[in-house]
RNA sequence: GCCCCGGUAGCUCAGUUGGAUAGAGCACCAGAUUCCUAAUCUGGGGGUCACAGGUUCGAAUCCUGUCCGGGGUACCA
């Protein structure tokens, strides 16, 4: 499992008042009961009682179950069943609970009253799409960084998964009440930007009719030509190409060749002009990335420039602090950070022999900066090939005086595209990837967002284009959206029959809803707050995906089994109120996933 | 070598932080619509949770070891 910096558990101050999720209400009853038994007063597990309350998996076990009696057995020196007996005897009466039973080796099973569910559905109708969202929390203040792709080309399908996952995590944390900001780290400094500038310049020359052996390390996408065409040539000096290229290192050393080309460009054009091309290039690409993400429903609170770390002397500050703390030393002409003091495999270079700082030096400064801005939990969404960074960045944070575990990293595994059973070639000879935009154009934003988070982030993702596009029962996106559209359709039908829906009458008539499908739907709906909390705490959107699928199934089953628009007004109002609650929860869940909730399909 | 992730039904994957008889979709088989959208529903078969030990009332889940697949192990970003 990926290591996760778990946010501290929400401390609930509850009585079983309205607005408290069902599970918390049950946990509260249990806490009172345990506290009322003197023998358990100092049992070590009492503080985590809430965590022991679970939904029963089997209807025969009631609605909720706890294993608290088994957990207390050792410290209390009693058998689980005896403990369960004592706890049940001490349980305060509640209108939410019909029965409390002991089962199996010592489980305590709670069977809720109809009233408990009716209240919960009423609450959904009252709160609408706000239902299930956690109370705003003081902290930890979360900074969520994701995508952060280099602005050297358009986003591809791998970045898309990062975008969808990160955005959904952000929505989930926010829904659970955490204060969260989203940030994109823009790698606008260093050699990559120089290579980008050179690539554009070479394409400009080509457009002028020059023949140029394009270097291996350069960016050769078609978009580079487009950018080259858009560069304002006013003030650019004329260039004697042949002379400029005659001293280049041989092609079998691509790195040296690219570096030499950068130098040539800077000399011939002048540093200012070259910088202008470079900025135009990365500015245009970054605009494209920003648009692409915005169309995908992914937005950021801040775009943080790597270059600003240098400009604002943040890296200098960092090196000074590390130096004062004696965390640096010189070797082989470079400056090294004592990462091994903090558990890393080896020490790491922060200033190279050539005097330039490393990307790692920027990373420390950047994460240090995040801490200094007051964020208490830093979440980075990274590709799984970056796992080696975590230890050293944590080391950097600790050396700078912050807790290493304030950094949590969620790794996103690779994406493989399939068309039917066929694997899709993701890269072309020109080094071109299938872009996120192409994927979105082909399968649509909704299916794309959904499929990206359908699987656990640390699972390889097989993205089947045909399945994502299919408008059939194979496709879980449409399955869920269809449930939402069906509810809207029912209300349209109601309108056509010139009937109206009296919600208050419906809520007052919930006791008429005795069908098994109705009870199942109510139970599922009441789970929503638990799902939000679970998915947020684990940063695992797939919990929400699976929940919505199950919820849609409960709805479709109900739809097929019973008619909602019946003659009996009370029953009709009650049924319509129930499906309207289902509509609200589905809409809320889809919103968190960044998927639309259509009224018709 | 060392580090990270994964191994659960024919396929793709869940599994609520150690619970009760391991779940879902697809695929396969059999059914449902005079009625609110059949983009739907109902039923059925299908499992050595990679393997071997261990921890305990209880293990797919935790520990140790082994095997297989992917990734990483830069004075690149």
mmCIF file of N, CA and C (backbone and C1' of nucleotides) in Angstrom, chain A residues 1 54 57 60 65 67 70 107 109 150 192 332 352-353 359 385 387 389 413 455-456 458-460 473 479 482 486 489 493 538 543 553 557 559-560 562 564 601, chain B residues 3-7 12-21 24-27 32 35-42 56-57 60 70-77:
data_model
loop_
_atom_site.group_PDB
_atom_site.id
_atom_site.type_symbol
_atom_site.label_atom_id
_atom_site.label_comp_id
_atom_site.label_asym_id
_atom_site.label_seq_id
_atom_site.Cartn_x
_atom_site.Cartn_y
_atom_site.Cartn_z
ATOM 1 N N UNK A 1 0.834 -1.206 0.000
ATOM 2 C CA UNK A 1 0.000 0.000 0.000
ATOM 3 C C UNK A 1 0.862 1.246 0.000
ATOM 4 N N UNK A 54 -19.484 -0.434 12.024
ATOM 5 C CA UNK A 54 -19.493 -0.638 10.576
ATOM 6 C C UNK A 54 -20.897 -0.949 10.094
ATOM 7 N N UNK A 57 -22.750 -6.217 6.661
ATOM 8 C CA UNK A 57 -22.698 -6.625 5.258
ATOM 9 C C UNK A 57 -23.906 -7.461 4.883
ATOM 10 N N UNK A 60 -29.145 -9.872 7.621
ATOM 11 C CA UNK A 60 -29.519 -10.623 8.823
ATOM 12 C C UNK A 60 -28.772 -10.125 10.051
ATOM 13 N N UNK A 65 -22.982 -2.860 12.842
ATOM 14 C CA UNK A 65 -22.408 -3.852 13.740
ATOM 15 C C UNK A 65 -21.133 -3.291 14.354
ATOM 16 N N UNK A 67 -17.537 -4.650 16.671
ATOM 17 C CA UNK A 67 -16.782 -5.760 17.246
ATOM 18 C C UNK A 67 -16.128 -5.348 18.564
ATOM 19 N N UNK A 70 -15.271 -7.879 21.309
ATOM 20 C CA UNK A 70 -14.096 -8.734 21.075
ATOM 21 C C UNK A 70 -12.811 -7.977 21.372
ATOM 22 N N UNK A 107 -20.348 -10.155 18.300
ATOM 23 C CA UNK A 107 -20.737 -8.932 17.592
ATOM 24 C C UNK A 107 -21.966 -8.335 18.245
ATOM 25 N N UNK A 109 -25.085 -6.229 17.084
ATOM 26 C CA UNK A 109 -25.754 -5.786 15.860
ATOM 27 C C UNK A 109 -26.890 -4.827 16.164
ATOM 28 N N UNK A 150 5.644 19.368 -17.221
ATOM 29 C CA UNK A 150 6.517 20.374 -17.802
ATOM 30 C C UNK A 150 5.809 21.070 -18.962
ATOM 31 N N UNK A 192 15.336 22.305 -19.658
ATOM 32 C CA UNK A 192 14.188 21.943 -20.487
ATOM 33 C C UNK A 192 13.659 23.147 -21.253
ATOM 34 N N UNK A 332 33.960 16.424 -4.721
ATOM 35 C CA UNK A 332 34.102 16.388 -6.180
ATOM 36 C C UNK A 332 33.624 17.686 -6.833
ATOM 37 N N UNK A 352 25.614 21.579 -8.437
ATOM 38 C CA UNK A 352 26.476 20.793 -9.292
ATOM 39 C C UNK A 352 27.861 21.414 -9.420
ATOM 40 N N UNK A 353 28.729 20.635 -9.991
ATOM 41 C CA UNK A 353 30.108 21.091 -10.201
ATOM 42 C C UNK A 353 30.134 22.377 -11.035
ATOM 43 N N UNK A 359 17.519 20.102 -9.576
ATOM 44 C CA UNK A 359 16.068 20.097 -9.461
ATOM 45 C C UNK A 359 15.670 19.749 -8.024
ATOM 46 N N UNK A 385 6.780 6.395 -11.134
ATOM 47 C CA UNK A 385 8.220 6.331 -11.367
ATOM 48 C C UNK A 385 8.975 7.355 -10.507
ATOM 49 N N UNK A 387 8.764 7.427 -7.141
ATOM 50 C CA UNK A 387 8.676 7.054 -5.731
ATOM 51 C C UNK A 387 9.975 7.301 -4.977
ATOM 52 N N UNK A 389 11.643 9.839 -4.875
ATOM 53 C CA UNK A 389 11.778 11.209 -4.381
ATOM 54 C C UNK A 389 11.325 11.406 -2.959
ATOM 55 N N UNK A 413 -0.338 5.177 -11.117
ATOM 56 C CA UNK A 413 0.283 4.222 -12.035
ATOM 57 C C UNK A 413 -0.056 4.557 -13.490
ATOM 58 N N UNK A 455 -10.454 3.072 -11.096
ATOM 59 C CA UNK A 455 -9.536 2.111 -10.480
ATOM 60 C C UNK A 455 -8.687 2.813 -9.437
ATOM 61 N N UNK A 456 -8.227 2.031 -8.493
ATOM 62 C CA UNK A 456 -7.324 2.557 -7.486
ATOM 63 C C UNK A 456 -6.105 3.176 -8.170
ATOM 64 N N UNK A 458 -3.086 3.222 -7.360
ATOM 65 C CA UNK A 458 -1.867 2.431 -7.453
ATOM 66 C C UNK A 458 -2.076 1.117 -8.216
ATOM 67 N N UNK A 459 -3.070 1.158 -9.036
ATOM 68 C CA UNK A 459 -3.325 0.048 -9.945
ATOM 69 C C UNK A 459 -3.085 0.532 -11.378
ATOM 70 N N UNK A 460 -2.394 -0.261 -12.152
ATOM 71 C CA UNK A 460 -2.262 0.015 -13.578
ATOM 72 C C UNK A 460 -3.650 0.188 -14.179
ATOM 73 N N UNK A 473 -25.229 -0.960 -21.461
ATOM 74 C CA UNK A 473 -25.171 -1.329 -20.054
ATOM 75 C C UNK A 473 -23.764 -1.770 -19.635
ATOM 76 N N UNK A 479 -24.692 4.321 -16.917
ATOM 77 C CA UNK A 479 -25.570 3.612 -16.000
ATOM 78 C C UNK A 479 -25.991 4.526 -14.856
ATOM 79 N N UNK A 482 -27.859 7.651 -16.172
ATOM 80 C CA UNK A 482 -29.207 7.266 -16.589
ATOM 81 C C UNK A 482 -30.166 7.250 -15.406
ATOM 82 N N UNK A 486 -33.458 9.412 -15.315
ATOM 83 C CA UNK A 486 -34.756 8.762 -15.139
ATOM 84 C C UNK A 486 -35.605 9.473 -14.090
ATOM 85 N N UNK A 489 -36.964 12.426 -15.602
ATOM 86 C CA UNK A 489 -37.990 12.036 -16.541
ATOM 87 C C UNK A 489 -39.323 11.751 -15.838
ATOM 88 N N UNK A 493 -42.907 13.484 -16.489
ATOM 89 C CA UNK A 493 -44.149 12.738 -16.703
ATOM 90 C C UNK A 493 -45.253 13.236 -15.771
ATOM 91 N N UNK A 538 -9.018 8.142 2.784
ATOM 92 C CA UNK A 538 -8.086 7.249 2.094
ATOM 93 C C UNK A 538 -7.613 7.828 0.767
ATOM 94 N N UNK A 543 -13.916 4.406 -4.153
ATOM 95 C CA UNK A 543 -14.996 4.086 -3.209
ATOM 96 C C UNK A 543 -16.284 4.792 -3.629
ATOM 97 N N UNK A 553 -27.895 1.111 -9.089
ATOM 98 C CA UNK A 553 -28.511 -0.205 -9.199
ATOM 99 C C UNK A 553 -29.750 -0.311 -8.312
ATOM 100 N N UNK A 557 -33.467 -0.913 -9.892
ATOM 101 C CA UNK A 557 -34.243 -2.061 -9.431
ATOM 102 C C UNK A 557 -35.620 -1.618 -8.937
ATOM 103 N N UNK A 559 -37.128 1.134 -9.751
ATOM 104 C CA UNK A 559 -37.843 1.656 -10.916
ATOM 105 C C UNK A 559 -38.553 0.540 -11.670
ATOM 106 N N UNK A 560 -37.860 -0.560 -11.823
ATOM 107 C CA UNK A 560 -38.441 -1.670 -12.569
ATOM 108 C C UNK A 560 -39.509 -2.418 -11.790
ATOM 109 N N UNK A 562 -41.555 -1.104 -9.293
ATOM 110 C CA UNK A 562 -42.745 -0.367 -8.854
ATOM 111 C C UNK A 562 -42.975 0.891 -9.673
ATOM 112 N N UNK A 564 -44.030 4.735 -9.747
ATOM 113 C CA UNK A 564 -43.977 5.845 -8.793
ATOM 114 C C UNK A 564 -45.227 6.716 -8.878
ATOM 115 N N UNK A 601 -31.314 11.788 -21.393
ATOM 116 C CA UNK A 601 -30.243 11.157 -22.165
ATOM 117 C C UNK A 601 -30.821 10.572 -23.450
ATOM 118 P P C B 3 14.996 -3.627 0.483
ATOM 119 O "O5'" C B 3 14.336 -2.352 -0.209
ATOM 120 C "C5'" C B 3 14.509 -1.058 0.356
ATOM 121 C "C4'" C B 3 13.840 -0.026 -0.502
ATOM 122 C "C3'" C B 3 12.397 -0.325 -0.878
ATOM 123 O "O3'" C B 3 11.491 -0.005 0.164
ATOM 124 C "C1'" C B 3 13.568 0.360 -2.805
ATOM 125 P P C B 4 10.087 -0.793 0.259
ATOM 126 O "O5'" C B 4 9.233 -0.134 -0.911
ATOM 127 C "C5'" C B 4 8.854 1.240 -0.852
ATOM 128 C "C4'" C B 4 8.107 1.614 -2.098
ATOM 129 C "C3'" C B 4 6.922 0.722 -2.435
ATOM 130 O "O3'" C B 4 5.770 1.034 -1.675
ATOM 131 C "C1'" C B 4 8.204 1.080 -4.374
ATOM 132 P P C B 5 4.690 -0.082 -1.362
ATOM 133 O "O5'" C B 5 4.009 -0.314 -2.776
ATOM 134 C "C5'" C B 5 3.221 0.713 -3.366
ATOM 135 C "C4'" C B 5 2.718 0.268 -4.721
ATOM 136 C "C3'" C B 5 2.016 -1.078 -4.753
ATOM 137 O "O3'" C B 5 0.689 -1.016 -4.281
ATOM 138 C "C1'" C B 5 3.520 -0.950 -6.549
ATOM 139 P P G B 6 0.074 -2.306 -3.560
ATOM 140 O "O5'" G B 6 -0.148 -3.297 -4.780
ATOM 141 C "C5'" G B 6 -1.136 -3.033 -5.758
ATOM 142 C "C4'" G B 6 -0.947 -3.916 -6.956
ATOM 143 C "C3'" G B 6 -1.206 -5.400 -6.740
ATOM 144 O "O3'" G B 6 -2.575 -5.706 -6.733
ATOM 145 C "C1'" G B 6 0.768 -5.120 -8.000
ATOM 146 P P G B 7 -3.108 -6.930 -5.840
ATOM 147 O "O5'" G B 7 -2.680 -8.175 -6.723
ATOM 148 C "C5'" G B 7 -3.163 -8.308 -8.057
ATOM 149 C "C4'" G B 7 -2.630 -9.577 -8.687
ATOM 150 C "C3'" G B 7 -3.132 -10.854 -8.021
ATOM 151 O "O3'" G B 7 -3.457 -11.837 -9.008
ATOM 152 C "C1'" G B 7 -0.748 -10.808 -8.000
ATOM 153 P P U B 12 -7.219 -9.286 -17.198
ATOM 154 O "O5'" U B 12 -8.217 -8.094 -16.858
ATOM 155 C "C5'" U B 12 -8.450 -7.054 -17.801
ATOM 156 C "C4'" U B 12 -9.340 -6.002 -17.181
ATOM 157 C "C3'" U B 12 -8.937 -5.547 -15.788
ATOM 158 O "O3'" U B 12 -7.887 -4.598 -15.826
ATOM 159 C "C1'" U B 12 -11.267 -5.956 -15.841
ATOM 160 P P C B 13 -7.023 -4.337 -14.493
ATOM 161 O "O5'" C B 13 -8.128 -3.784 -13.503
ATOM 162 C "C5'" C B 13 -8.071 -4.019 -12.118
ATOM 163 C "C4'" C B 13 -9.416 -3.731 -11.543
ATOM 164 C "C3'" C B 13 -9.478 -3.649 -10.025
ATOM 165 O "O3'" C B 13 -9.081 -2.359 -9.588
ATOM 166 C "C1'" C B 13 -11.291 -4.938 -10.840
ATOM 167 P P A B 14 -8.639 -2.088 -8.104
ATOM 168 O "O5'" A B 14 -10.050 -1.868 -7.401
ATOM 169 C "C5'" A B 14 -10.510 -2.794 -6.467
ATOM 170 C "C4'" A B 14 -11.848 -2.392 -5.990
ATOM 171 C "C3'" A B 14 -11.998 -2.479 -4.477
ATOM 172 O "O3'" A B 14 -11.672 -1.271 -3.853
ATOM 173 C "C1'" A B 14 -13.660 -3.786 -5.499
ATOM 174 P P G B 15 -10.632 -1.254 -2.650
ATOM 175 O "O5'" G B 15 -11.277 -2.272 -1.613
ATOM 176 C "C5'" G B 15 -12.554 -1.986 -1.034
ATOM 177 C "C4'" G B 15 -13.101 -3.223 -0.364
ATOM 178 C "C3'" G B 15 -12.208 -3.804 0.729
ATOM 179 O "O3'" G B 15 -12.423 -3.161 1.961
ATOM 180 C "C1'" G B 15 -12.926 -5.519 -0.727
ATOM 181 P P U B 16 -11.206 -2.922 2.926
ATOM 182 O "O5'" U B 16 -11.851 -2.028 4.082
ATOM 183 C "C5'" U B 16 -11.621 -0.634 4.094
ATOM 184 C "C4'" U B 16 -12.828 0.095 4.634
ATOM 185 C "C3'" U B 16 -13.346 -0.357 5.983
ATOM 186 O "O3'" U B 16 -12.570 0.199 7.032
ATOM 187 C "C1'" U B 16 -15.139 0.025 4.513
ATOM 188 P P U B 17 -12.641 -0.522 8.466
ATOM 189 O "O5'" U B 17 -11.343 0.127 9.116
ATOM 190 C "C5'" U B 17 -10.515 -0.664 9.855
ATOM 191 C "C4'" U B 17 -9.494 -1.365 8.968
ATOM 192 C "C3'" U B 17 -8.143 -1.587 9.663
ATOM 193 O "O3'" U B 17 -7.586 -2.796 9.139
ATOM 194 C "C1'" U B 17 -7.816 -0.352 7.689
ATOM 195 P P G B 18 -6.399 -3.540 9.865
ATOM 196 O "O5'" G B 18 -6.859 -5.057 9.955
ATOM 197 C "C5'" G B 18 -7.482 -5.674 8.835
ATOM 198 C "C4'" G B 18 -8.468 -6.720 9.329
ATOM 199 C "C3'" G B 18 -9.491 -6.166 10.319
ATOM 200 O "O3'" G B 18 -10.695 -6.925 10.251
ATOM 201 C "C1'" G B 18 -8.288 -7.863 11.339
ATOM 202 P P G B 19 -11.797 -6.584 9.164
ATOM 203 O "O5'" G B 19 -12.319 -8.037 8.812
ATOM 204 C "C5'" G B 19 -13.695 -8.187 8.538
ATOM 205 C "C4'" G B 19 -14.175 -9.495 9.108
ATOM 206 C "C3'" G B 19 -15.687 -9.540 9.263
ATOM 207 O "O3'" G B 19 -16.090 -10.888 9.109
ATOM 208 C "C1'" G B 19 -14.688 -9.852 11.360
ATOM 209 P P A B 20 -16.364 -11.412 7.572
ATOM 210 O "O5'" A B 20 -17.162 -12.715 7.973
ATOM 211 C "C5'" A B 20 -16.624 -13.653 8.913
ATOM 212 C "C4'" A B 20 -17.766 -14.361 9.596
ATOM 213 C "C3'" A B 20 -18.903 -14.758 8.654
ATOM 214 O "O3'" A B 20 -19.425 -16.013 9.091
ATOM 215 C "C1'" A B 20 -19.745 -13.372 10.361
ATOM 216 P P U B 21 -18.700 -17.383 8.542
ATOM 217 O "O5'" U B 21 -19.090 -17.482 7.001
ATOM 218 C "C5'" U B 21 -18.486 -18.497 6.216
ATOM 219 C "C4'" U B 21 -18.969 -18.419 4.786
ATOM 220 C "C3'" U B 21 -18.859 -17.035 4.136
ATOM 221 O "O3'" U B 21 -18.632 -17.230 2.734
ATOM 222 C "C1'" U B 21 -21.094 -17.737 4.109
ATOM 223 P P A B 24 -22.386 -9.940 -5.988
ATOM 224 O "O5'" A B 24 -21.821 -8.831 -6.998
ATOM 225 C "C5'" A B 24 -22.229 -7.489 -6.831
ATOM 226 C "C4'" A B 24 -21.463 -6.565 -7.740
ATOM 227 C "C3'" A B 24 -21.513 -6.865 -9.230
ATOM 228 O "O3'" A B 24 -22.737 -6.476 -9.811
ATOM 229 C "C1'" A B 24 -19.316 -6.245 -8.607
ATOM 230 P P G B 25 -23.270 -7.194 -11.123
ATOM 231 O "O5'" G B 25 -22.350 -6.552 -12.250
ATOM 232 C "C5'" G B 25 -22.475 -5.172 -12.586
ATOM 233 C "C4'" G B 25 -21.394 -4.785 -13.559
ATOM 234 C "C3'" G B 25 -21.314 -5.652 -14.807
ATOM 235 O "O3'" G B 25 -22.253 -5.256 -15.787
ATOM 236 C "C1'" G B 25 -19.160 -5.419 -13.894
ATOM 237 P P C B 26 -22.887 -6.324 -16.758
ATOM 238 O "O5'" C B 26 -21.640 -6.721 -17.668
ATOM 239 C "C5'" C B 26 -21.028 -5.755 -18.525
ATOM 240 C "C4'" C B 26 -19.778 -6.335 -19.141
ATOM 241 C "C3'" C B 26 -19.975 -7.633 -19.910
ATOM 242 O "O3'" C B 26 -20.438 -7.395 -21.229
ATOM 243 C "C1'" C B 26 -18.102 -7.833 -18.487
ATOM 244 P P A B 27 -21.522 -8.389 -21.866
ATOM 245 O "O5'" A B 27 -20.705 -9.752 -21.935
ATOM 246 C "C5'" A B 27 -19.605 -9.890 -22.842
ATOM 247 C "C4'" A B 27 -18.972 -11.247 -22.673
ATOM 248 C "C3'" A B 27 -19.948 -12.417 -22.689
ATOM 249 O "O3'" A B 27 -20.263 -12.818 -24.009
ATOM 250 C "C1'" A B 27 -18.516 -12.631 -20.836
ATOM 251 P P A B 32 -39.910 -13.986 -20.894
ATOM 252 O "O5'" A B 32 -40.044 -12.682 -19.994
ATOM 253 C "C5'" A B 32 -40.807 -12.732 -18.780
ATOM 254 C "C4'" A B 32 -40.673 -11.444 -18.028
ATOM 255 C "C3'" A B 32 -41.012 -10.190 -18.823
ATOM 256 O "O3'" A B 32 -42.406 -9.970 -18.872
ATOM 257 C "C1'" A B 32 -38.997 -9.868 -17.618
ATOM 258 P P C B 35 -47.043 0.178 -22.375
ATOM 259 O "O5'" C B 35 -48.003 0.321 -21.113
ATOM 260 C "C5'" C B 35 -48.453 1.609 -20.667
ATOM 261 C "C4'" C B 35 -48.050 1.847 -19.234
ATOM 262 C "C3'" C B 35 -46.567 2.125 -19.015
ATOM 263 O "O3'" C B 35 -46.255 3.477 -19.307
ATOM 264 C "C1'" C B 35 -47.335 0.593 -17.386
ATOM 265 P P C B 36 -44.724 3.860 -19.763
ATOM 266 O "O5'" C B 36 -44.228 4.712 -18.525
ATOM 267 C "C5'" C B 36 -44.811 6.013 -18.278
ATOM 268 C "C4'" C B 36 -43.936 6.811 -17.363
ATOM 269 C "C3'" C B 36 -42.439 6.775 -17.662
ATOM 270 O "O3'" C B 36 -42.123 7.698 -18.679
ATOM 271 C "C1'" C B 36 -42.880 6.695 -15.303
ATOM 272 P P U B 37 -40.555 7.992 -19.069
ATOM 273 O "O5'" U B 37 -39.883 6.548 -19.263
ATOM 274 C "C5'" U B 37 -40.234 5.746 -20.363
ATOM 275 C "C4'" U B 37 -38.972 5.207 -21.027
ATOM 276 C "C3'" U B 37 -38.139 4.296 -20.124
ATOM 277 O "O3'" U B 37 -37.779 3.137 -20.864
ATOM 278 C "C1'" U B 37 -36.790 5.972 -21.088
ATOM 279 P P A B 38 -37.855 1.696 -20.137
ATOM 280 O "O5'" A B 38 -36.671 0.867 -20.782
ATOM 281 C "C5'" A B 38 -35.320 1.087 -20.382
ATOM 282 C "C4'" A B 38 -34.405 0.304 -21.284
ATOM 283 C "C3'" A B 38 -34.720 0.473 -22.765
ATOM 284 O "O3'" A B 38 -33.510 0.418 -23.517
ATOM 285 C "C1'" A B 38 -34.894 -1.790 -22.175
ATOM 286 P P A B 39 -32.759 1.766 -23.827
ATOM 287 O "O5'" A B 39 -31.524 1.659 -22.841
ATOM 288 C "C5'" A B 39 -30.603 0.586 -22.950
ATOM 289 C "C4'" A B 39 -29.317 0.957 -22.236
ATOM 290 C "C3'" A B 39 -29.508 1.259 -20.757
ATOM 291 O "O3'" A B 39 -28.325 0.920 -20.058
ATOM 292 C "C1'" A B 39 -28.707 3.180 -21.852
ATOM 293 P P U B 40 -28.269 -0.418 -19.206
ATOM 294 O "O5'" U B 40 -29.681 -0.437 -18.470
ATOM 295 C "C5'" U B 40 -29.957 0.482 -17.413
ATOM 296 C "C4'" U B 40 -31.254 0.122 -16.766
ATOM 297 C "C3'" U B 40 -31.288 -1.242 -16.096
ATOM 298 O "O3'" U B 40 -30.696 -1.215 -14.817
ATOM 299 C "C1'" U B 40 -33.197 -0.998 -17.431
ATOM 300 P P C B 41 -29.990 -2.507 -14.241
ATOM 301 O "O5'" C B 41 -31.244 -3.383 -13.836
ATOM 302 C "C5'" C B 41 -32.201 -2.872 -12.904
ATOM 303 C "C4'" C B 41 -33.364 -3.814 -12.811
ATOM 304 C "C3'" C B 41 -33.009 -5.237 -12.405
ATOM 305 O "O3'" C B 41 -32.874 -5.346 -10.998
ATOM 306 C "C1'" C B 41 -34.419 -5.295 -14.283
ATOM 307 P P U B 42 -31.864 -6.412 -10.402
ATOM 308 O "O5'" U B 42 -32.670 -7.767 -10.590
ATOM 309 C "C5'" U B 42 -33.939 -7.928 -9.969
ATOM 310 C "C4'" U B 42 -34.487 -9.285 -10.298
ATOM 311 C "C3'" U B 42 -33.521 -10.443 -10.107
ATOM 312 O "O3'" U B 42 -33.433 -10.841 -8.757
ATOM 313 C "C1'" U B 42 -34.594 -10.658 -12.195
ATOM 314 P P U B 56 -0.518 -15.328 19.126
ATOM 315 O "O5'" U B 56 -1.749 -14.583 18.451
ATOM 316 C "C5'" U B 56 -2.235 -13.335 18.934
ATOM 317 C "C4'" U B 56 -3.749 -13.315 18.906
ATOM 318 C "C3'" U B 56 -4.361 -14.483 19.714
ATOM 319 O "O3'" U B 56 -5.619 -14.123 20.266
ATOM 320 C "C1'" U B 56 -4.926 -14.679 17.428
ATOM 321 P P C B 57 -6.361 -15.163 21.252
ATOM 322 O "O5'" C B 57 -7.405 -15.879 20.301
ATOM 323 C "C5'" C B 57 -7.926 -17.177 20.626
ATOM 324 C "C4'" C B 57 -9.250 -17.377 19.925
ATOM 325 C "C3'" C B 57 -9.196 -17.159 18.423
ATOM 326 O "O3'" C B 57 -8.794 -18.323 17.743
ATOM 327 C "C1'" C B 57 -11.008 -15.950 19.320
ATOM 328 P P A B 60 -8.663 -15.210 4.817
ATOM 329 O "O5'" A B 60 -8.288 -14.533 3.427
ATOM 330 C "C5'" A B 60 -7.087 -14.882 2.772
ATOM 331 C "C4'" A B 60 -6.608 -13.745 1.910
ATOM 332 C "C3'" A B 60 -5.980 -12.589 2.683
ATOM 333 O "O3'" A B 60 -4.609 -12.798 2.893
ATOM 334 C "C1'" A B 60 -7.591 -11.760 1.144
ATOM 335 P P G B 70 7.604 -7.222 -16.888
ATOM 336 O "O5'" G B 70 7.092 -5.881 -16.192
ATOM 337 C "C5'" G B 70 6.023 -5.148 -16.772
ATOM 338 C "C4'" G B 70 5.670 -3.966 -15.917
ATOM 339 C "C3'" G B 70 6.798 -2.994 -15.611
ATOM 340 O "O3'" G B 70 7.103 -2.125 -16.684
ATOM 341 C "C1'" G B 70 5.610 -3.424 -13.634
ATOM 342 P P G B 71 8.578 -1.554 -16.856
ATOM 343 O "O5'" G B 71 8.736 -0.556 -15.627
ATOM 344 C "C5'" G B 71 7.998 0.657 -15.609
ATOM 345 C "C4'" G B 71 8.158 1.343 -14.281
ATOM 346 C "C3'" G B 71 9.559 1.778 -13.896
ATOM 347 O "O3'" G B 71 9.974 2.951 -14.560
ATOM 348 C "C1'" G B 71 8.533 0.775 -12.040
ATOM 349 P P G B 72 11.509 3.175 -14.857
ATOM 350 O "O5'" G B 72 12.082 3.508 -13.413
ATOM 351 C "C5'" G B 72 11.685 4.683 -12.739
ATOM 352 C "C4'" G B 72 12.183 4.666 -11.318
ATOM 353 C "C3'" G B 72 13.692 4.691 -11.131
ATOM 354 O "O3'" G B 72 14.215 5.995 -11.276
ATOM 355 C "C1'" G B 72 12.747 3.095 -9.682
ATOM 356 P P U B 73 15.698 6.195 -11.829
ATOM 357 O "O5'" U B 73 16.591 5.567 -10.672
ATOM 358 C "C5'" U B 73 16.937 6.334 -9.517
ATOM 359 C "C4'" U B 73 17.632 5.439 -8.537
ATOM 360 C "C3'" U B 73 19.036 5.003 -8.915
ATOM 361 O "O3'" U B 73 20.006 5.984 -8.577
ATOM 362 C "C1'" U B 73 17.811 3.145 -8.141
ATOM 363 P P A B 74 20.997 6.505 -9.626
ATOM 364 O "O5'" A B 74 21.272 7.841 -8.801
ATOM 365 C "C5'" A B 74 20.801 9.056 -9.210
ATOM 366 C "C4'" A B 74 21.898 9.887 -9.840
ATOM 367 C "C3'" A B 74 21.596 11.359 -9.651
ATOM 368 O "O3'" A B 74 22.705 12.142 -9.239
ATOM 369 C "C1'" A B 74 21.470 10.714 -11.979
ATOM 370 P P C B 75 24.102 11.906 -9.349
ATOM 371 O "O5'" C B 75 24.329 13.392 -9.842
ATOM 372 C "C5'" C B 75 23.650 14.435 -9.265
ATOM 373 C "C4'" C B 75 23.939 15.643 -10.082
ATOM 374 C "C3'" C B 75 24.189 15.310 -11.551
ATOM 375 O "O3'" C B 75 23.561 16.314 -12.310
ATOM 376 C "C1'" C B 75 26.113 16.335 -10.569
ATOM 377 P P C B 76 23.323 16.831 -13.579
ATOM 378 O "O5'" C B 76 21.991 16.518 -14.313
ATOM 379 C "C5'" C B 76 21.042 15.578 -14.110
ATOM 380 C "C4'" C B 76 20.048 15.860 -15.181
ATOM 381 C "C3'" C B 76 18.910 16.762 -14.749
ATOM 382 O "O3'" C B 76 19.256 18.127 -14.808
ATOM 383 C "C1'" C B 76 18.101 14.883 -15.935
ATOM 384 P P A B 77 18.568 19.181 -13.891
ATOM 385 O "O5'" A B 77 17.066 19.191 -14.395
ATOM 386 C "C5'" A B 77 16.700 19.869 -15.584
ATOM 387 C "C4'" A B 77 15.265 19.517 -15.884
ATOM 388 C "C3'" A B 77 14.260 19.990 -14.839
ATOM 389 O "O3'" A B 77 13.835 21.303 -15.082
ATOM 390 C "C1'" A B 77 13.919 17.696 -15.261
#
